[in-house]
Amino acid sequence: MRMSLLAPEFRVIRDEEKCIQCEVCVRQCAFEVHSYDLEEGKVASDDSRCVGCHRCATLCPTQALTIIRYPQEFRRNANWPEQVIKDIFKQSETGGVLLSGMGSDKDYPIYWDHLLLDASQVTNPSIDPLREPMELRTFLGRKPDRLKIETKKGKPRLKTEIAPQLKVEVPILFSAMSYGAISYNVSLALAQAARTMNTFCNTGEGGLHRDLYRFGGNTIVQVASGRFGVHPDYLNAAAAIEIKIGQGAKPGIGGHLPGEKVSQSISETRMIPEGTDALSPAPHHDIYSIEDLSQLIYALKEATCYKKPIMVKIAAVHNSSAIASGMVRAGADIIALDGFRGGTGAAPTRIRDNVGIPIELALAAVDSRLRAEGIRNQASIIAGGGIRNSSDVVKAIALGADAVYIGTAALIAVGCHMCQKCYTGKCNWGIATQDPYLVKRINPDIATERLVNLLRAWSLEIKEMLGGMGINAIESLRGNRLRLRGIDLTETELKLLEVKPAGESL
Amino acid sequence: MEFDCLGLNHRRINEKIRWAISKGKERIILTNVNGQRYIASGLKAEVRINIRGTPGNDLAAFMDGPVIEVEGNAQDAIGNTMNQGKVVVRGDAGDVLGYGMRGGRLYILGDVGYRVGIHMKAYKDLLPILIAGGAAKDYLGEYMAGGIIILLGLTTNRSIIGNYVGSGMHGGVIYIRGKVKKYQLGREVGIRKWTEIDDKILDKYLGEYCHDFNLNFKKIRKKKFTKLAPVSYRPYGKFYAY
């Protein structure tokens, strides 16, 4: 084998005194880090294969394993840091495009951490969510410009026809993760958790597995450029249809699911032959303008008899607000914005780390623009791509979102350790893999429980934060940027976010 | 059952079609169709629809089963993501026909526009067939992943295809009646040797096409066809650094 210049990323430290040679680590690691040496009569480890997912260390019955960053140091150089050198080594050895899994790990500013929430003191007292009702229920979809009410036999009746809505009891939806990128068991867990918590999961562009049609009422199905698994039953099974234009982790580019991952079951769900590449080209071939987008929106509305909201998802980019305005006018009932920290099963590293803008800025810009044009009521906004906890959710809603999408957080809840190797298909946690031996590692019911716990915990926290602000319905917070203050932000950033600096009163 | 579509928008037309189907009608005639889009979009039924006039874009999009005959020209994006069924157009048609079409037939008598048969697929017993009697513009069969495109060029003596035919193609097959110049092809597609299977395919589908349009099959079949197929079924297999 030709020598690689790449040093390992991690070092596996085995405490020989604690290790009982049980070989659990050998069996757990799909990257084949550990192996039993017959001659030596003990387990040995190959640092160069380790991805730092901690599966072995977590399952080691005697805690004999510790994984640390590989201590080898290059000469310090601010211009040529370690990762830059390693990337060049890798590309000169393979001649290929660098791939990464999950969202960007680069040190860009996280605006959530520069926004502070308000609380009530003395006047407009806070509300105790433990004693008083708090409403997180949210309706997602097109709202009428005005309501007409007529009186029939002395009773008032709503005359205005209300467009179809998605009703969520907690303003958090699971974002698009396709069967193919994630395993069947994780897809099932997301669907079960969505049903339990009265929210929605999203198929991504990989089709809807036959066995998951029963969760259609809690499922958003995607129509992307590859049109995988899209047919009338699929469209009609869903609660809403999302046209995927872009994704925060890889704005402007398509996706390739390599043939090796197109197993029999994936092939049936995507409706493509087994073992063939599933190519999702960058653009929809029939969408080159807002008018074209409108055509697909209405083709889908016609196909489903105007019974379901049609969503359009775009990556957060420089011109998001103008595009969003066009999307609403094109007929989108819900617009999903995906920030550049959003996750993915596989994205070219350079795209992931350099293209797009943070969700906070895009969300603020889109909400402001739609308000300024007087069309904010015509579509709901779902913000995603970097929502990490309940305070991010509250801040997103105050910035103008109706609800949020979580993907990475949901996967972490079921065991993801963020090793970023989803694209290898060897996920030791059984999440981003189709290998039956690995898939079994996720028990769908336990995973469901963990997801439900996460949403429950976050909704309790959201209620606490709302109560503290003296608000008893999440609706009253939506777009209420006066309840936010910016800290350590430039004037321009404050202006873009339309948020006052911390310390400034009303 | 016959509906006059003069002044009706697409929503009303589709409502009428669905209503007629719910009443057990198996034959529907739409008259005075004048550019209304999305006709029969997402329709899943055993029904024949006869369209008199010119239907608009996205005719038969997401359709699953019906047979549509258009007595006239048609516009863009016919059979978008169609699963099953048949659309016969007795005239010319526009761009992006059969985008992502997974099954069924799309038979056009005359010329077709740009990017026709783009990303057509095939799956198990679903095999989409797109046949056009005239010429096509650039990017015929772009990103094609499965299915069969047959182009006859009966309307012209000049080159019947544009450029970049089969760009990004990774499945399926294209038959062009007559010769093809290499510069007209995309990088991912090549001219392939003729086999018995190709004869069978042409006999079957072209035979059906000629029957539908009352054309002389023998005369059309006499001229040599060029067969185009992808160079690789994994065009981007070595694209990434693992």
PDB file of N, CA, C and O in Angstrom, chain B residues 131-132 149-154 160 174-180 191-194 198-199 202-203 206 210 217-228:
ATOM      1  N   ILE B 131     -41.609   9.095 -27.222  1.00  0.00           N
ATOM      2  CA  ILE B 131     -41.330   9.081 -28.662  1.00  0.00           C
ATOM      3  C   ILE B 131     -41.818  10.387 -29.281  1.00  0.00           C
ATOM      4  O   ILE B 131     -42.949  10.820 -29.014  1.00  0.00           O
ATOM      5  N   ALA B 132     -40.949  11.019 -30.052  1.00  0.00           N
ATOM      6  CA  ALA B 132     -41.345  12.228 -30.767  1.00  0.00           C
ATOM      7  C   ALA B 132     -41.085  12.014 -32.257  1.00  0.00           C
ATOM      8  O   ALA B 132     -40.020  11.535 -32.648  1.00  0.00           O
ATOM      9  N   ILE B 149     -36.028   6.751 -24.982  1.00  0.00           N
ATOM     10  CA  ILE B 149     -36.434   7.891 -25.805  1.00  0.00           C
ATOM     11  C   ILE B 149     -36.202   7.499 -27.262  1.00  0.00           C
ATOM     12  O   ILE B 149     -35.140   6.968 -27.606  1.00  0.00           O
ATOM     13  N   ILE B 150     -37.198   7.743 -28.108  1.00  0.00           N
ATOM     14  CA  ILE B 150     -37.040   7.497 -29.549  1.00  0.00           C
ATOM     15  C   ILE B 150     -37.380   8.787 -30.282  1.00  0.00           C
ATOM     16  O   ILE B 150     -38.440   9.384 -30.038  1.00  0.00           O
ATOM     17  N   LEU B 151     -36.457   9.222 -31.136  1.00  0.00           N
ATOM     18  CA  LEU B 151     -36.671  10.469 -31.877  1.00  0.00           C
ATOM     19  C   LEU B 151     -36.620  10.141 -33.368  1.00  0.00           C
ATOM     20  O   LEU B 151     -35.662   9.553 -33.857  1.00  0.00           O
ATOM     21  N   LEU B 152     -37.664  10.553 -34.108  1.00  0.00           N
ATOM     22  CA  LEU B 152     -37.787  10.124 -35.498  1.00  0.00           C
ATOM     23  C   LEU B 152     -37.377  11.175 -36.528  1.00  0.00           C
ATOM     24  O   LEU B 152     -36.902  10.833 -37.612  1.00  0.00           O
ATOM     25  N   GLY B 153     -37.590  12.424 -36.234  1.00  0.00           N
ATOM     26  CA  GLY B 153     -37.186  13.478 -37.163  1.00  0.00           C
ATOM     27  C   GLY B 153     -37.910  13.460 -38.499  1.00  0.00           C
ATOM     28  O   GLY B 153     -37.330  13.788 -39.537  1.00  0.00           O
ATOM     29  N   LEU B 154     -39.182  13.112 -38.486  1.00  0.00           N
ATOM     30  CA  LEU B 154     -39.937  13.022 -39.741  1.00  0.00           C
ATOM     31  C   LEU B 154     -40.275  14.393 -40.320  1.00  0.00           C
ATOM     32  O   LEU B 154     -40.685  14.504 -41.464  1.00  0.00           O
ATOM     33  N   ILE B 160     -31.703  16.347 -36.537  1.00  0.00           N
ATOM     34  CA  ILE B 160     -32.937  16.295 -35.754  1.00  0.00           C
ATOM     35  C   ILE B 160     -32.699  16.458 -34.263  1.00  0.00           C
ATOM     36  O   ILE B 160     -33.636  16.522 -33.486  1.00  0.00           O
ATOM     37  N   ILE B 174     -31.338   5.926 -25.731  1.00  0.00           N
ATOM     38  CA  ILE B 174     -31.946   6.869 -26.678  1.00  0.00           C
ATOM     39  C   ILE B 174     -31.721   6.325 -28.091  1.00  0.00           C
ATOM     40  O   ILE B 174     -30.590   5.952 -28.437  1.00  0.00           O
ATOM     41  N   TYR B 175     -32.782   6.278 -28.882  1.00  0.00           N
ATOM     42  CA  TYR B 175     -32.656   5.883 -30.290  1.00  0.00           C
ATOM     43  C   TYR B 175     -32.947   7.100 -31.157  1.00  0.00           C
ATOM     44  O   TYR B 175     -34.022   7.696 -31.045  1.00  0.00           O
ATOM     45  N   ILE B 176     -31.979   7.440 -32.013  1.00  0.00           N
ATOM     46  CA  ILE B 176     -32.170   8.565 -32.922  1.00  0.00           C
ATOM     47  C   ILE B 176     -32.244   7.994 -34.337  1.00  0.00           C
ATOM     48  O   ILE B 176     -31.334   7.267 -34.762  1.00  0.00           O
ATOM     49  N   ARG B 177     -33.294   8.354 -35.055  1.00  0.00           N
ATOM     50  CA  ARG B 177     -33.412   7.868 -36.429  1.00  0.00           C
ATOM     51  C   ARG B 177     -32.435   8.660 -37.293  1.00  0.00           C
ATOM     52  O   ARG B 177     -32.511   9.882 -37.366  1.00  0.00           O
ATOM     53  N   GLY B 178     -31.488   7.954 -37.890  1.00  0.00           N
ATOM     54  CA  GLY B 178     -30.462   8.608 -38.698  1.00  0.00           C
ATOM     55  C   GLY B 178     -29.156   8.702 -37.939  1.00  0.00           C
ATOM     56  O   GLY B 178     -28.969   8.055 -36.906  1.00  0.00           O
ATOM     57  N   LYS B 179     -28.240   9.530 -38.486  1.00  0.00           N
ATOM     58  CA  LYS B 179     -26.902   9.622 -37.912  1.00  0.00           C
ATOM     59  C   LYS B 179     -26.795  10.756 -36.906  1.00  0.00           C
ATOM     60  O   LYS B 179     -27.535  11.733 -36.959  1.00  0.00           O
ATOM     61  N   VAL B 180     -25.814  10.572 -36.031  1.00  0.00           N
ATOM     62  CA  VAL B 180     -25.579  11.561 -34.983  1.00  0.00           C
ATOM     63  C   VAL B 180     -24.113  11.951 -35.056  1.00  0.00           C
ATOM     64  O   VAL B 180     -23.256  11.085 -35.236  1.00  0.00           O
ATOM     65  N   ILE B 191     -22.157   6.269 -28.548  1.00  0.00           N
ATOM     66  CA  ILE B 191     -22.905   5.515 -29.549  1.00  0.00           C
ATOM     67  C   ILE B 191     -22.628   4.033 -29.311  1.00  0.00           C
ATOM     68  O   ILE B 191     -21.473   3.620 -29.171  1.00  0.00           O
ATOM     69  N   ARG B 192     -23.658   3.230 -29.243  1.00  0.00           N
ATOM     70  CA  ARG B 192     -23.506   1.814 -28.885  1.00  0.00           C
ATOM     71  C   ARG B 192     -23.901   0.893 -30.041  1.00  0.00           C
ATOM     72  O   ARG B 192     -24.681   1.285 -30.911  1.00  0.00           O
ATOM     73  N   LYS B 193     -23.373  -0.319 -29.957  1.00  0.00           N
ATOM     74  CA  LYS B 193     -23.641  -1.311 -30.990  1.00  0.00           C
ATOM     75  C   LYS B 193     -25.097  -1.768 -30.947  1.00  0.00           C
ATOM     76  O   LYS B 193     -25.686  -1.910 -29.882  1.00  0.00           O
ATOM     77  N   TRP B 194     -25.644  -1.972 -32.115  1.00  0.00           N
ATOM     78  CA  TRP B 194     -27.038  -2.417 -32.236  1.00  0.00           C
ATOM     79  C   TRP B 194     -27.149  -3.904 -31.906  1.00  0.00           C
ATOM     80  O   TRP B 194     -26.308  -4.684 -32.317  1.00  0.00           O
ATOM     81  N   ASP B 198     -32.526  -4.291 -29.329  1.00  0.00           N
ATOM     82  CA  ASP B 198     -32.902  -2.974 -29.855  1.00  0.00           C
ATOM     83  C   ASP B 198     -33.980  -3.108 -30.931  1.00  0.00           C
ATOM     84  O   ASP B 198     -34.918  -2.309 -30.975  1.00  0.00           O
ATOM     85  N   ASP B 199     -33.842  -4.106 -31.766  1.00  0.00           N
ATOM     86  CA  ASP B 199     -34.873  -4.347 -32.784  1.00  0.00           C
ATOM     87  C   ASP B 199     -36.219  -4.612 -32.132  1.00  0.00           C
ATOM     88  O   ASP B 199     -37.249  -4.086 -32.543  1.00  0.00           O
ATOM     89  N   LEU B 202     -37.725  -1.398 -30.691  1.00  0.00           N
ATOM     90  CA  LEU B 202     -38.291  -0.533 -31.726  1.00  0.00           C
ATOM     91  C   LEU B 202     -39.576  -1.122 -32.295  1.00  0.00           C
ATOM     92  O   LEU B 202     -40.564  -0.418 -32.490  1.00  0.00           O
ATOM     93  N   ASP B 203     -39.549  -2.434 -32.563  1.00  0.00           N
ATOM     94  CA  ASP B 203     -40.746  -3.068 -33.112  1.00  0.00           C
ATOM     95  C   ASP B 203     -41.938  -2.847 -32.186  1.00  0.00           C
ATOM     96  O   ASP B 203     -43.026  -2.501 -32.632  1.00  0.00           O
ATOM     97  N   LEU B 206     -42.221   1.519 -31.184  1.00  0.00           N
ATOM     98  CA  LEU B 206     -42.410   2.322 -32.385  1.00  0.00           C
ATOM     99  C   LEU B 206     -43.622   1.810 -33.164  1.00  0.00           C
ATOM    100  O   LEU B 206     -44.386   2.590 -33.741  1.00  0.00           O
ATOM    101  N   CYS B 210     -46.647   4.183 -34.202  1.00  0.00           N
ATOM    102  CA  CYS B 210     -47.108   4.327 -35.583  1.00  0.00           C
ATOM    103  C   CYS B 210     -48.584   3.964 -35.704  1.00  0.00           C
ATOM    104  O   CYS B 210     -49.339   4.591 -36.441  1.00  0.00           O
ATOM    105  N   PHE B 217     -45.221   2.274 -40.404  1.00  0.00           N
ATOM    106  CA  PHE B 217     -44.138   1.758 -39.558  1.00  0.00           C
ATOM    107  C   PHE B 217     -42.957   1.253 -40.383  1.00  0.00           C
ATOM    108  O   PHE B 217     -41.804   1.575 -40.119  1.00  0.00           O
ATOM    109  N   LYS B 218     -43.272   0.467 -41.411  1.00  0.00           N
ATOM    110  CA  LYS B 218     -42.203  -0.142 -42.215  1.00  0.00           C
ATOM    111  C   LYS B 218     -41.301   0.916 -42.836  1.00  0.00           C
ATOM    112  O   LYS B 218     -40.077   0.802 -42.842  1.00  0.00           O
ATOM    113  N   LYS B 219     -41.930   1.958 -43.361  1.00  0.00           N
ATOM    114  CA  LYS B 219     -41.183   3.026 -44.028  1.00  0.00           C
ATOM    115  C   LYS B 219     -40.284   3.766 -43.023  1.00  0.00           C
ATOM    116  O   LYS B 219     -39.126   4.070 -43.306  1.00  0.00           O
ATOM    117  N   ILE B 220     -40.831   4.024 -41.872  1.00  0.00           N
ATOM    118  CA  ILE B 220     -40.073   4.754 -40.848  1.00  0.00           C
ATOM    119  C   ILE B 220     -38.923   3.898 -40.321  1.00  0.00           C
ATOM    120  O   ILE B 220     -37.816   4.366 -40.097  1.00  0.00           O
ATOM    121  N   ARG B 221     -39.212   2.639 -40.166  1.00  0.00           N
ATOM    122  CA  ARG B 221     -38.257   1.697 -39.562  1.00  0.00           C
ATOM    123  C   ARG B 221     -37.081   1.389 -40.505  1.00  0.00           C
ATOM    124  O   ARG B 221     -36.011   0.982 -40.064  1.00  0.00           O
ATOM    125  N   LYS B 222     -37.311   1.626 -41.801  1.00  0.00           N
ATOM    126  CA  LYS B 222     -36.322   1.284 -42.820  1.00  0.00           C
ATOM    127  C   LYS B 222     -34.999   2.018 -42.606  1.00  0.00           C
ATOM    128  O   LYS B 222     -33.921   1.459 -42.766  1.00  0.00           O
ATOM    129  N   LYS B 223     -35.078   3.275 -42.238  1.00  0.00           N
ATOM    130  CA  LYS B 223     -33.863   4.075 -42.048  1.00  0.00           C
ATOM    131  C   LYS B 223     -33.127   3.585 -40.798  1.00  0.00           C
ATOM    132  O   LYS B 223     -33.754   3.160 -39.826  1.00  0.00           O
ATOM    133  N   LYS B 224     -31.793   3.694 -40.849  1.00  0.00           N
ATOM    134  CA  LYS B 224     -30.985   3.213 -39.723  1.00  0.00           C
ATOM    135  C   LYS B 224     -31.117   4.139 -38.508  1.00  0.00           C
ATOM    136  O   LYS B 224     -31.157   5.355 -38.639  1.00  0.00           O
ATOM    137  N   PHE B 225     -31.136   3.541 -37.346  1.00  0.00           N
ATOM    138  CA  PHE B 225     -31.193   4.312 -36.094  1.00  0.00           C
ATOM    139  C   PHE B 225     -29.821   4.308 -35.427  1.00  0.00           C
ATOM    140  O   PHE B 225     -29.049   3.371 -35.598  1.00  0.00           O
ATOM    141  N   THR B 226     -29.539   5.359 -34.668  1.00  0.00           N
ATOM    142  CA  THR B 226     -28.338   5.384 -33.838  1.00  0.00           C
ATOM    143  C   THR B 226     -28.755   5.139 -32.394  1.00  0.00           C
ATOM    144  O   THR B 226     -29.724   5.732 -31.920  1.00  0.00           O
ATOM    145  N   LYS B 227     -28.019   4.263 -31.753  1.00  0.00           N
ATOM    146  CA  LYS B 227     -28.354   3.940 -30.360  1.00  0.00           C
ATOM    147  C   LYS B 227     -27.378   4.648 -29.420  1.00  0.00           C
ATOM    148  O   LYS B 227     -26.160   4.516 -29.572  1.00  0.00           O
ATOM    149  N   LEU B 228     -27.910   5.387 -28.452  1.00  0.00           N
ATOM    150  CA  LEU B 228     -27.070   6.092 -27.483  1.00  0.00           C
ATOM    151  C   LEU B 228     -27.314   5.536 -26.085  1.00  0.00           C
ATOM    152  O   LEU B 228     -28.459   5.359 -25.679  1.00  0.00           O
TER     153      LEU B 228
END
